[in-house]
Amino acid sequence: MAAAELQGKYQKLAQEYSKLRAQNQVLKKGVVDEQANSASLKEQLKMKDQSLRKLQQEMDSLTFRNQQLAKRVELLQDELALSEARGKKNKKSVESSSQLSQEQKSVFNEDLQKKIEENERLHILFFEADEQHKRLEAELRSRLEVLETDAAQHQDVVDSLTKKYTETIEKLQNDKAKLEIKSQTLEREAKDCRLRTEECQQQLKNLQAALGSRLEESLCIINEKVPFNDTRSTRYNALNVPLHNRRNQLKLRDLAGQAMAFVQELVTALLNFHTYTEQKVQIFPIDSATDTISPLNQKFSQYLHENASYVRPLEEGMLYLFESITEDTVTVLETTVKLKVFSEHLASYLGFLRKILPYQLKSLEEECESSLCTAALRARNMELHRDMKRLTAVFEKLHTYISLLALPSTRPEGLLRTNYNFVFTNIAASLHGFHDILKDISKHYSQKATLEHEVPTATQKLITTNDCILSSVAALTNGAGKMASFFSNNLDHFTSSLSYGPKGGAEFISSLSAECMLQYKKKAASYMKSLKKPCADSVPYEEALANRRVLLSSTESREGLAQQVQQSLEKIAKLEQEKEHWMLEAQLAKIKLEKENQKLKNSLSGQLTDTIQEHSVLPNIAEQKKETTEKSLREPVKSTSLVRNLTLRVPVRVTNCSAPDVESREDLIKTHYMARIAELTSHLQLADSKSVHFHAECRALAKRLSLAEKSKELLVEELKLASQNITRLQALMTTKRSYEDQLSMMSDHLCSMNETLTKQREEIDTLKMTSK
């Protein structure tokens, strides 16, 4: 089942991934389109810049031409002044010059008029071009801002989608790895289960055979030793502790908590409803502030003012019931003594409803008889008249069934266990009926409130009171609906969990037996708790993590020492074999030496006469040789060359050699070889131990190197991801900087354009002034 759920989850994630991928493609396309639009706008801006430059060049040429014309006008004015000065001296020349000057003035005036008209036309064109440029600039700026905001939004969406995509990929990869690990574990468990089934089948056969033999013995022991069976008697069986279901108790406590929350909500709504009804009685149809209300309404409002003393205990009784249901108790109808308290509080509230019902009905009838009540309002009042009767009847039903549920804890004979299911189903039906009645009351009150608002004498106080009553009735309706659905959904659990008893018995005999059973349960729980021993503290996780490398190295050294011991055992066996071989060789060499000594004795027997003569001198020489051989044996072997040893320590005599000299020479050779063998074996053992130690260290270093390489690979992957993120951020920063540079360039260009335009306007103004 878990694998199927994970598979379904994986498919859902794959579908979401495909949807996100499609959305990512659409967003990418939108971003590309916006980039193309921004490129086209940039090209249009370049074209406008070119046209503006052309206009600037034309304006420069016009200013240059105007300057020339201004200079020419100045020259003409100077000439006119000279001509006027000359005119005083010679009138004739003045008349001729005046005629000539008038002709020139007319020509100049015509030229000046043309230039002025041309300047005006160019000024108009420049003004129109300036206005068009400003309008285009404003449009392009607004469009650029819109495009930037769109691009930023698209970029945010793309970033969120990429983040979500990476998260989904990681999640899917993790789920895949978990599923693979789980499948492997399940396969191993399946194999183990097969083996266990075979073993269990074999054990089952053995147990059946063993239990068959022990059953007869146990039956004999029971018949002989057990005095009586308490499950046969219901009175004694009621004292046995039933099987404790902790999950059932936690579920019941959770349900009791939910029921307490719903009861608190209903209590708050009932308090508001009765309080606002009291305010409504004092306001409509007669306001107590301006006129005296009827004695009936005065009594009704007085009773309604006491609603808290009857409604609040419902919440307290439910709280006591919730606190009595704990994890350690056995919650059944026979042990829920606090349910009786809640039933009594509900009975007191039912008495309150019965007490106010006649006054409420009479108040509605009195309201119908007033002059302000219309026919529609009278019909609504009669509907509420019927609804209030139904509401009291529903509360009577609920009290009856809840008092029946409280009977097993006080008088078990008052309610049989077979009727528990019937009582619970009737409570659920009564709650649904309560919800339906409250819906009708809410509908009729809303209609009544709308009709009362249309009355000409309706005040703001009446309108607010009606709104408060409608809100309290709506809260009552919601709380009743929640309570009815909650009870219907958990009806099976109530009927199954609140009616179980001791094993083999039909029911608890009385509340006293249930109390005794709870005492026995507490004793059993305390006994089991006393048997428990505290577990030893485990190694902390941080300490184990810190000592991980030490443990790895210790396991490596242990393996290396084991290998070293194995190799040393093998070498000892080889050395034993070599020792046996050399012992045999030494025995053979000894036999050959004896044969050679025998031959020497035979060869020396013919020369006895010569040796007898020399016997007087030989003992001294033999003693000297013995001393020298003993010294040589006592001295350590310093040279590894056999020939050098023999030449240094043994004087060779070819002609006169005897048996003692031969024996001393052989002993010397033998001791040299034995010392050399011991030295070489010690060197060999030392080298072997060093090599084994180095091999163990190399293995440990190799394992550490592999761990370091794995960590290096992980760090490299993290570094790659970080570099990718850095490059992506750098690309975003470059694009942002490019946009900022473009905006700054555009702003600089616009500033320069504004400056040139202001200069041109100043020049045009100066030209106008000069032309005037």
XYZ file of N, CA, C and O in Angstrom, residues 24 26 31 120 132 149 174 203 212 326 347 386 406 505 509 531 624 626 629 643 724 741 763:
92
model
N 6.458 27.349 -18.004
C 7.782 27.950 -18.161
C 8.047 28.293 -19.627
O 8.580 29.366 -19.945
N 5.769 28.995 -21.888
C 4.921 30.149 -22.238
C 5.532 31.436 -21.707
O 5.593 32.462 -22.403
N 8.598 36.514 -22.439
C 9.795 37.333 -22.191
C 10.515 37.672 -23.488
O 10.967 38.798 -23.710
N 8.931 82.687 -38.317
C 7.712 82.257 -37.645
C 7.336 80.834 -38.056
O 6.934 80.006 -37.232
N 5.760 67.180 -30.310
C 5.701 65.765 -30.735
C 6.797 64.950 -30.068
O 6.575 63.795 -29.643
N 8.313 46.740 -15.712
C 7.515 46.028 -14.692
C 7.108 44.643 -15.167
O 7.164 43.659 -14.418
N 14.731 12.331 -4.311
C 14.743 11.759 -2.954
C 13.706 10.653 -2.808
O 13.971 9.599 -2.210
N 8.353 -24.994 13.396
C 8.116 -24.780 14.819
C 6.665 -25.073 15.197
O 6.374 -25.564 16.285
N 0.043 -30.559 22.493
C -0.875 -31.676 22.667
C -0.543 -32.520 23.888
O -1.439 -33.013 24.589
N -9.533 10.255 30.827
C -8.076 10.316 30.723
C -7.549 9.080 30.015
O -8.298 8.174 29.657
N -31.074 19.519 32.593
C -32.436 19.524 33.140
C -32.799 20.895 33.701
O -33.932 21.380 33.524
N -44.698 28.926 16.719
C -44.591 27.465 16.559
C -43.151 26.996 16.734
O -42.892 25.920 17.298
N -26.935 8.509 31.239
C -26.328 8.662 32.564
C -26.791 7.593 33.549
O -26.212 7.479 34.643
N -18.054 -11.505 29.985
C -19.238 -11.023 30.682
C -20.098 -10.171 29.777
O -19.636 -9.606 28.774
N -22.148 -5.016 36.662
C -23.327 -5.207 37.512
C -23.807 -3.874 38.079
O -24.985 -3.547 38.060
N 7.813 -2.932 38.065
C 8.664 -3.964 37.455
C 9.613 -3.414 36.406
O 10.619 -4.031 36.078
N 97.206 -23.584 24.470
C 97.123 -22.241 23.868
C 96.003 -22.169 22.825
O 95.257 -21.196 22.740
N 93.300 -24.046 22.756
C 91.990 -24.058 23.426
C 91.629 -22.682 23.945
O 90.494 -22.223 23.835
N 90.557 -20.563 21.022
C 89.216 -20.929 20.510
C 88.112 -20.462 21.452
O 87.057 -19.984 21.028
N 85.312 -16.691 5.125
C 86.734 -16.912 4.823
C 87.583 -16.024 5.702
O 88.622 -16.435 6.223
N 27.095 28.169 -10.671
C 25.958 28.413 -11.561
C 25.065 29.521 -11.019
O 24.619 30.399 -11.764
N 22.140 51.720 -17.323
C 22.975 52.540 -18.201
C 22.147 53.149 -19.329
O 22.309 54.330 -19.676
N 17.274 81.992 -28.514
C 17.713 82.627 -29.776
C 16.528 83.132 -30.577
O 16.548 84.231 -31.165
